[in-house]
Coordinates of C-alpha atoms in Angstrom, one line a residue:
X111 CA 0.0 0.0 0.0
X112 CA 1.4 3.4 -1.0
X113 CA 2.1 6.0 1.7
X114 CA -0.6 8.3 0.5
X115 CA -3.4 5.6 0.5
X116 CA -6.1 6.1 3.1
X117 CA -6.6 3.2 5.4
X118 CA -10.1 1.7 5.6
X119 CA -11.9 -0.6 7.9
X120 CA -11.8 -4.3 7.2
X121 CA -14.8 -5.4 5.1
X122 CA -17.8 -6.2 7.3
X123 CA -16.7 -3.9 10.2
X124 CA -17.4 -0.3 10.9
X125 CA -16.4 2.6 13.2
X126 CA -19.0 4.0 15.5
X127 CA -18.7 7.8 16.2
X128 CA -20.6 10.7 17.5
X129 CA -24.3 10.3 18.1
X130 CA -24.3 6.7 16.7
X131 CA -22.0 5.8 19.6
X132 CA -24.4 7.4 22.1
X133 CA -27.3 5.3 20.6
X134 CA -25.2 2.2 20.9
X135 CA -24.4 2.9 24.6
X136 CA -28.0 3.8 25.3
X137 CA -29.1 0.3 24.0
X138 CA -26.5 -1.5 26.1
X139 CA -27.0 0.6 29.2
X140 CA -30.8 0.2 29.2
X141 CA -30.3 -3.5 28.7
X142 CA -27.9 -4.0 31.5
X143 CA -30.0 -1.9 33.9
X144 CA -33.1 -3.8 33.0
X145 CA -31.5 -7.2 33.2
X146 CA -30.1 -6.3 36.7
X147 CA -33.6 -5.2 37.9
X148 CA -34.8 -8.7 36.7
X149 CA -32.3 -10.5 38.9
X150 CA -29.7 -11.3 36.2
X151 CA -25.9 -11.0 36.9
X152 CA -23.4 -10.0 34.4
X153 CA -20.8 -12.3 32.8
X154 CA -18.0 -11.6 30.4
X155 CA -16.3 -14.4 28.3
X156 CA -13.2 -14.2 26.1
X157 CA -13.5 -13.2 22.4
X158 CA -11.3 -16.3 21.6
X159 CA -12.7 -19.8 22.1
X160 CA -11.7 -23.3 21.1
X161 CA -13.2 -24.2 17.7
X162 CA -14.4 -27.5 19.1
X163 CA -16.8 -25.6 21.5
X164 CA -19.0 -24.6 18.5
X165 CA -18.2 -27.7 16.4
X166 CA -19.7 -29.8 19.1
X167 CA -22.7 -27.7 19.9
X168 CA -23.7 -26.5 16.5
X169 CA -22.1 -28.9 14.0
X170 CA -24.5 -28.3 11.1
X171 CA -25.3 -24.6 11.7
X172 CA -24.2 -22.0 9.2
X173 CA -22.0 -20.3 11.8
X174 CA -20.0 -23.5 12.2
X175 CA -19.9 -24.6 8.6
X176 CA -19.3 -21.3 6.9
X177 CA -19.0 -18.3 9.2
X178 CA -16.4 -19.1 11.9
X179 CA -13.4 -16.7 12.0
X180 CA -10.6 -19.3 12.4
X181 CA -7.3 -18.1 13.8
X182 CA -4.0 -19.4 12.5
X183 CA -2.5 -21.4 15.3
X184 CA 1.2 -21.5 16.2
X185 CA 1.0 -25.3 16.2
X186 CA -1.4 -27.9 14.9
X187 CA -2.7 -28.8 18.4
X188 CA -4.5 -25.5 18.7
X189 CA -7.7 -24.5 16.8
X190 CA -9.1 -21.2 18.0
X191 CA -12.0 -19.1 16.6
X192 CA -13.4 -15.6 17.3
X193 CA -16.6 -16.0 19.3
X194 CA -19.6 -16.1 16.9
X195 CA -22.4 -16.2 19.6
X196 CA -22.7 -16.0 23.3
X197 CA -24.7 -19.0 24.6
X198 CA -22.1 -21.7 24.1
X199 CA -19.4 -19.5 25.7
X200 CA -21.6 -18.8 28.8
X201 CA -22.3 -22.5 29.2
X202 CA -18.6 -23.3 28.9
X203 CA -17.8 -20.7 31.5
X204 CA -20.4 -22.1 33.9
X205 CA -19.1 -25.6 33.6
X206 CA -15.5 -24.4 34.0
X207 CA -16.3 -22.6 37.2
X208 CA -18.2 -25.6 38.6
X209 CA -21.4 -23.6 39.1
X210 CA -23.8 -26.4 38.2
X211 CA -24.5 -26.9 41.9
X212 CA -25.6 -23.2 42.1
X213 CA -28.6 -23.5 39.9
X214 CA -30.8 -21.6 39.1
X215 CA -28.5 -19.0 37.5
X216 CA -29.6 -15.9 35.5
X217 CA -26.8 -14.3 33.5
X218 CA -26.5 -11.4 31.0
X219 CA -23.7 -10.4 28.7
X220 CA -22.9 -7.9 26.0
X221 CA -20.0 -7.6 23.6
X222 CA -18.6 -8.1 20.1
X223 CA -19.3 -11.3 18.1
X224 CA -17.8 -12.3 14.8
X225 CA -19.2 -14.2 11.8
X226 CA -17.7 -14.4 8.3
X227 CA -20.9 -13.6 6.4
X228 CA -21.7 -11.5 3.5
X229 CA -21.9 -7.9 4.9
X230 CA -25.2 -6.1 4.5
X231 CA -27.3 -3.6 6.3
X232 CA -27.8 -4.7 9.9
X233 CA -25.5 -7.7 9.4
X234 CA -21.8 -7.1 9.9
X235 CA -18.9 -9.5 10.3
X236 CA -18.1 -7.9 13.7
X237 CA -21.3 -6.9 15.5
X238 CA -22.3 -6.1 19.1
X239 CA -24.7 -8.4 20.8
X240 CA -26.7 -8.3 24.1
X241 CA -28.1 -11.4 25.6
X242 CA -29.4 -13.4 28.6
X243 CA -29.2 -17.0 29.7
X244 CA -31.4 -18.5 32.3
X245 CA -30.1 -21.9 33.6
X246 CA -32.0 -24.2 35.8
X247 CA -32.2 -27.8 37.1
X248 CA -33.0 -30.4 34.4
X249 CA -36.6 -30.9 33.5
X250 CA -37.9 -34.2 32.0
X251 CA -38.2 -33.7 28.2
X252 CA -41.8 -35.0 28.3
X253 CA -42.9 -32.4 30.8
X254 CA -42.3 -29.0 29.0
X255 CA -44.9 -27.2 31.0
X256 CA -42.4 -27.1 33.9
X257 CA -40.3 -24.7 31.8
X258 CA -43.2 -22.3 31.2
X259 CA -42.4 -19.7 33.9
X260 CA -38.7 -19.5 32.9
X261 CA -39.6 -19.2 29.2
X262 CA -42.3 -16.6 30.0
X263 CA -39.9 -14.5 32.0
X264 CA -37.2 -14.5 29.2
X265 CA -39.8 -13.4 26.6
X266 CA -41.3 -10.8 28.9
X267 CA -37.8 -9.3 29.6
X268 CA -37.2 -9.1 25.9
X269 CA -40.6 -7.5 25.3
X270 CA -40.0 -5.0 28.1
X271 CA -36.6 -4.0 26.7
X272 CA -38.0 -3.4 23.2
X273 CA -40.9 -1.5 24.6
X274 CA -38.7 0.8 26.7
X275 CA -36.2 1.6 24.0
X276 CA -37.2 4.6 21.9
X277 CA -37.8 2.7 18.7
X278 CA -39.7 3.9 15.6
X279 CA -41.5 0.5 15.6
X280 CA -42.0 -2.0 18.3
X281 CA -40.9 -5.4 17.0
X282 CA -43.6 -8.2 17.2
X283 CA -43.1 -11.6 18.8
X284 CA -43.2 -14.7 16.6
X285 CA -43.2 -17.9 18.5
X286 CA -43.2 -21.7 17.9
X287 CA -42.5 -24.9 19.7
X288 CA -40.1 -27.6 18.3
X289 CA -41.4 -30.2 20.6
X290 CA -39.2 -32.8 22.4
X291 CA -36.2 -34.6 21.0
X292 CA -38.2 -37.6 19.8
X293 CA -40.7 -35.4 18.0
X294 CA -37.9 -33.5 16.3
X295 CA -36.4 -36.8 15.1
X296 CA -39.7 -38.2 13.8
X297 CA -40.5 -35.0 12.0
X298 CA -37.0 -34.7 10.6
X299 CA -37.4 -38.2 9.0
X300 CA -40.8 -37.2 7.7
X301 CA -39.4 -34.0 6.2
X302 CA -36.5 -35.9 4.6
X303 CA -38.9 -38.4 3.0
X304 CA -41.0 -35.6 1.6
X305 CA -38.1 -33.4 0.3
X306 CA -35.7 -36.1 -1.0
X307 CA -37.5 -36.4 -4.4
X308 CA -37.0 -32.6 -4.8
X309 CA -33.3 -32.6 -3.8
X310 CA -32.1 -31.1 -7.1
X311 CA -34.7 -28.3 -6.7
X312 CA -33.5 -27.3 -3.3
X313 CA -30.8 -24.6 -2.8
X314 CA -27.3 -25.7 -2.1
X315 CA -27.6 -25.0 1.6
X316 CA -30.8 -26.9 1.9
X317 CA -29.4 -29.9 0.1
X318 CA -26.7 -30.1 2.8
X319 CA -29.4 -29.6 5.5
X320 CA -31.5 -32.4 4.0
X321 CA -28.9 -34.9 5.1
X322 CA -27.8 -33.3 8.4
X323 CA -30.6 -31.2 9.9
X324 CA -33.7 -31.1 7.7
X325 CA -35.7 -28.9 10.1
X326 CA -33.4 -26.0 9.2
X327 CA -34.8 -26.1 5.7
X328 CA -38.0 -24.6 7.2
X329 CA -35.9 -21.5 8.0
X330 CA -34.6 -21.1 4.4
X331 CA -35.0 -17.7 2.7
X332 CA -34.6 -19.2 -0.8
X333 CA -37.8 -18.8 -2.9
X334 CA -37.6 -22.4 -4.3
X335 CA -37.1 -23.8 -0.8
X336 CA -40.1 -21.8 0.5
X337 CA -42.3 -23.1 -2.3
X338 CA -41.5 -26.7 -1.4
X339 CA -41.9 -26.1 2.4
X340 CA -45.3 -24.6 1.9
X341 CA -46.7 -28.0 1.0
X342 CA -44.5 -30.1 3.4
X343 CA -45.9 -32.0 6.4
X344 CA -46.4 -29.7 9.4
X345 CA -44.4 -30.0 12.6
X346 CA -47.5 -28.9 14.6
X347 CA -49.3 -32.0 13.4
X348 CA -46.7 -34.3 15.1
X349 CA -46.6 -32.7 18.5
X350 CA -47.5 -34.8 21.5
X351 CA -50.6 -33.7 23.5
X352 CA -48.3 -32.7 26.3
X353 CA -46.2 -30.4 24.1
X354 CA -49.2 -28.8 22.6
X355 CA -50.8 -28.2 26.0
X356 CA -47.6 -26.6 27.3
X357 CA -47.3 -24.4 24.2
X358 CA -51.0 -23.3 24.5
X359 CA -50.4 -22.5 28.2
X360 CA -47.4 -20.4 27.4
X361 CA -49.3 -18.4 24.8
X362 CA -52.2 -17.9 27.3
X363 CA -49.7 -16.4 29.8
X364 CA -48.4 -14.1 27.1
X365 CA -52.0 -12.9 26.5
X366 CA -52.4 -12.4 30.2
X367 CA -49.3 -10.2 30.2
X368 CA -50.5 -8.2 27.2
X369 CA -47.7 -9.3 25.0
X370 CA -48.9 -9.6 21.3
X371 CA -47.7 -12.7 19.5
X372 CA -47.9 -14.6 16.3
X373 CA -47.6 -18.4 15.9
X374 CA -45.1 -19.1 13.2
X375 CA -45.2 -22.9 12.6
X376 CA -42.0 -22.9 10.4
X377 CA -39.9 -21.0 12.9
X378 CA -37.0 -23.2 13.9
X379 CA -34.0 -20.8 14.6
X380 CA -30.5 -21.2 13.1
X381 CA -28.7 -23.1 15.8
X382 CA -28.8 -26.9 16.3
X383 CA -29.3 -27.0 20.0
X384 CA -32.8 -25.6 20.3
X385 CA -35.8 -27.5 21.6
X386 CA -39.4 -26.7 22.7
X387 CA -39.9 -22.9 22.8
X388 CA -38.3 -20.8 20.1
X389 CA -39.1 -17.2 19.3
X390 CA -38.1 -14.1 17.4
X391 CA -39.0 -10.4 17.6
X392 CA -39.3 -9.1 14.1
X393 CA -39.6 -5.6 12.6
X394 CA -41.2 -4.6 9.3
X395 CA -38.7 -1.8 8.9
X396 CA -35.5 -3.8 8.3
X397 CA -36.1 -5.6 5.1
X398 CA -34.7 -9.1 4.8
X399 CA -32.9 -8.7 8.2
X400 CA -36.2 -8.5 10.0
X401 CA -35.2 -10.3 13.2
X402 CA -34.1 -8.0 15.9
X403 CA -34.0 -10.3 18.9
X404 CA -34.3 -14.1 19.0
X405 CA -33.8 -17.1 21.3
X406 CA -35.3 -20.3 22.7
X407 CA -34.9 -23.3 24.9
X408 CA -31.7 -25.4 24.8
X409 CA -32.0 -28.2 27.4
X410 CA -29.5 -30.5 25.7
X411 CA -26.7 -28.0 25.3
X412 CA -24.9 -28.8 28.6
X413 CA -24.7 -32.5 27.9
X414 CA -23.4 -31.8 24.4
X415 CA -20.5 -30.0 26.2
X416 CA -19.9 -32.9 28.5
X417 CA -21.7 -31.4 31.4
X418 CA -24.6 -32.6 33.5
X419 CA -28.2 -32.3 32.3
X420 CA -29.4 -28.7 32.7
X421 CA -32.4 -26.7 31.5
X422 CA -31.7 -23.4 29.7
X423 CA -33.4 -20.7 27.8
X424 CA -32.0 -17.4 26.5
X425 CA -32.0 -14.8 23.8
X426 CA -29.7 -12.4 22.0
X427 CA -30.2 -9.2 20.1
X428 CA -28.0 -7.4 17.6
X429 CA -27.2 -3.9 18.8
X430 CA -26.7 -2.6 15.3
X431 CA -30.2 -3.7 14.3
X432 CA -31.6 -2.0 17.4
X433 CA -29.8 1.2 16.4
X434 CA -31.4 1.1 13.0
X435 CA -34.8 1.2 14.7
X436 CA -34.0 4.0 17.2
X437 CA -36.0 7.1 16.7
X438 CA -33.5 9.9 16.1
X439 CA -35.8 12.5 17.6
X440 CA -35.9 10.5 20.9
X441 CA -32.4 9.2 21.0
X442 CA -29.7 10.7 23.3
X443 CA -26.9 12.7 21.7
X444 CA -23.5 13.6 22.9
X445 CA -23.6 16.3 25.7
X446 CA -22.9 19.8 24.6
X447 CA -19.5 20.8 26.1
X448 CA -18.5 24.2 27.4
X449 CA -15.6 25.6 25.4
X450 CA -12.9 27.1 27.7
X451 CA -10.4 29.5 26.0
X452 CA -7.4 30.6 28.1
X453 CA -5.9 33.6 26.3
X454 CA -2.2 33.1 27.4
X455 CA 0.2 30.7 29.0
X456 CA -0.2 32.6 32.3
X457 CA -3.9 31.9 32.3
X458 CA -3.6 28.1 31.7
X459 CA -3.3 26.7 35.2
X460 CA -6.1 28.9 36.6
X461 CA -8.3 27.9 33.6
X462 CA -7.5 24.2 34.3
X463 CA -8.6 24.6 37.9
X464 CA -11.9 26.3 36.9
X465 CA -12.5 23.6 34.3
X466 CA -11.9 20.9 36.9
X467 CA -14.5 22.6 39.2
X468 CA -17.1 22.6 36.4
X469 CA -16.4 18.9 35.5
X470 CA -16.8 17.9 39.2
X471 CA -20.3 19.5 39.0
X472 CA -21.1 17.3 36.0
X473 CA -20.6 20.0 33.3
X474 CA -18.5 18.8 30.3
X475 CA -15.7 21.2 29.4
X476 CA -13.6 21.2 26.2
X477 CA -10.3 23.0 26.7
X478 CA -9.2 24.9 23.6
X479 CA -5.6 25.9 24.1
X480 CA -4.5 26.1 20.5
X481 CA -2.3 29.2 19.7
X482 CA -4.9 30.6 17.3
X483 CA -6.5 34.0 17.2
X484 CA -9.7 34.3 19.3
X485 CA -11.9 34.6 16.2
X486 CA -10.6 31.2 14.9
X487 CA -11.1 29.5 18.2
X488 CA -14.6 30.8 18.5
X489 CA -15.3 29.4 15.0
X490 CA -14.0 26.0 16.1
X491 CA -16.2 26.1 19.2
X492 CA -19.2 26.8 17.0
X493 CA -18.3 23.9 14.7
X494 CA -18.2 21.6 17.8
X495 CA -21.7 22.9 18.7
X496 CA -20.6 24.4 22.0
X497 CA -23.4 26.5 23.4
X498 CA -21.2 28.5 25.8
X499 CA -17.6 29.7 25.4
X500 CA -15.7 30.8 28.6
X501 CA -12.8 33.2 27.9
X502 CA -10.1 34.0 30.4
X503 CA -7.3 36.5 29.9
X504 CA -5.0 38.3 32.2
X505 CA -7.6 40.9 33.2
X506 CA -10.3 38.3 34.0
X507 CA -7.8 36.1 35.9
X508 CA -6.7 38.9 38.2
X509 CA -10.3 39.9 38.8
X510 CA -11.4 36.3 39.4
X511 CA -13.9 36.6 36.5
X512 CA -14.5 35.2 33.0
X513 CA -16.3 36.3 29.9
X514 CA -19.1 33.9 28.9
X515 CA -20.4 34.0 25.3
X516 CA -23.7 32.4 24.4
X517 CA -23.1 31.0 20.9
X518 CA -26.8 30.7 20.2
X519 CA -27.6 34.4 20.9
X520 CA -24.2 36.0 20.6
X521 CA -24.7 37.7 24.0
X522 CA -21.6 38.0 26.1
X523 CA -21.4 38.9 29.8
X524 CA -18.9 38.9 32.7
X525 CA -19.4 36.2 35.4
X526 CA -17.5 35.9 38.7
X527 CA -15.7 32.6 39.1
X528 CA -17.6 31.8 42.3
X529 CA -20.9 32.2 40.4
X530 CA -19.9 30.3 37.2
X531 CA -21.3 26.9 38.2
X532 CA -24.7 28.3 39.1
X533 CA -24.7 30.4 35.9
X534 CA -24.0 27.3 33.7
X535 CA -26.6 25.3 35.6
X536 CA -29.2 28.0 35.4
X537 CA -32.2 28.2 33.1
X538 CA -31.4 27.8 29.4

């Protein structure tokens, strides 16, 4: 690369600056505060994990087959990846720490995830994610109603978050049940039998899924796959009476909480470890990337990692997609700083002391000590949208005063230093 070539971000990543950064922080802050109020504790896991962690838990999912960022190891014994999702990492951390005897556990996390996917709006190769995991003692697979309270709380927390955030549209809950493991196997076989004669018509991805995880074909966005799936046998027709009763009970509880929902019989989610309840909150404002938040139950994930049986339900949301829905008129913006302009070197230390006092009172201050003419510094302060400019020269310093210029009105007045804080906090 030549010396005069501008450096750019890596494809599929982006810089977040200015008001966009404040919208991101708002989403994360409201999430962490809400999760804490609901009794969840924070957890932070490494960005780097062993590849086998995801190869064991989601062997046929797209994130394992095509989207893992694999790191080049120093020797052949190591195979590391950048974390593509949070659930497997949280379960791994729980098992590592020996916390299986401390169930139930409610955990929340936020941080960057990485997937080597085709970048598009709302779908980046590095993206921020917020999520929760609610772990509990194992429940017999044939008694799904015992999970209802935990599933309901997870969905209610997601609904509350999406309701409280200042979004232009409130995403709508789509929900389904995958049934128990035996039902999934029987339906998978039934779906294979139906789709095998049409193998050559299926998309390349669905041809692979037909042999390894046929239920994932229900989630295909390919038009030719969707046409075939429309006439395929229905999973709902194969549910046991126990599963159907549990699902109806969960939906009745959602009604009681006033949470609108839509039953989507083909909803299966993209990861292999889900069972029973699965759900997505979708927006009509995001085009093909409509899913804003999604999750479900994963009672077999712990044993897939070599741990004891454990019940689990969780969800995750992409912060970038939430940011696309934030109403710009209601979103927070960077606080407007006060520009402080010391006129000479002799004024610098006193100006720094005054700036410190203002900051201790919660007032942001931008020191502008460049050796420029006053007119140029005032212009820079205006460009940075400073509402007030504080000017201190030798005369003001000796008199323990400053000149305060209102950049909106152009008015300028003398303010004593011991009244400066109250002046700045006074009525706009």
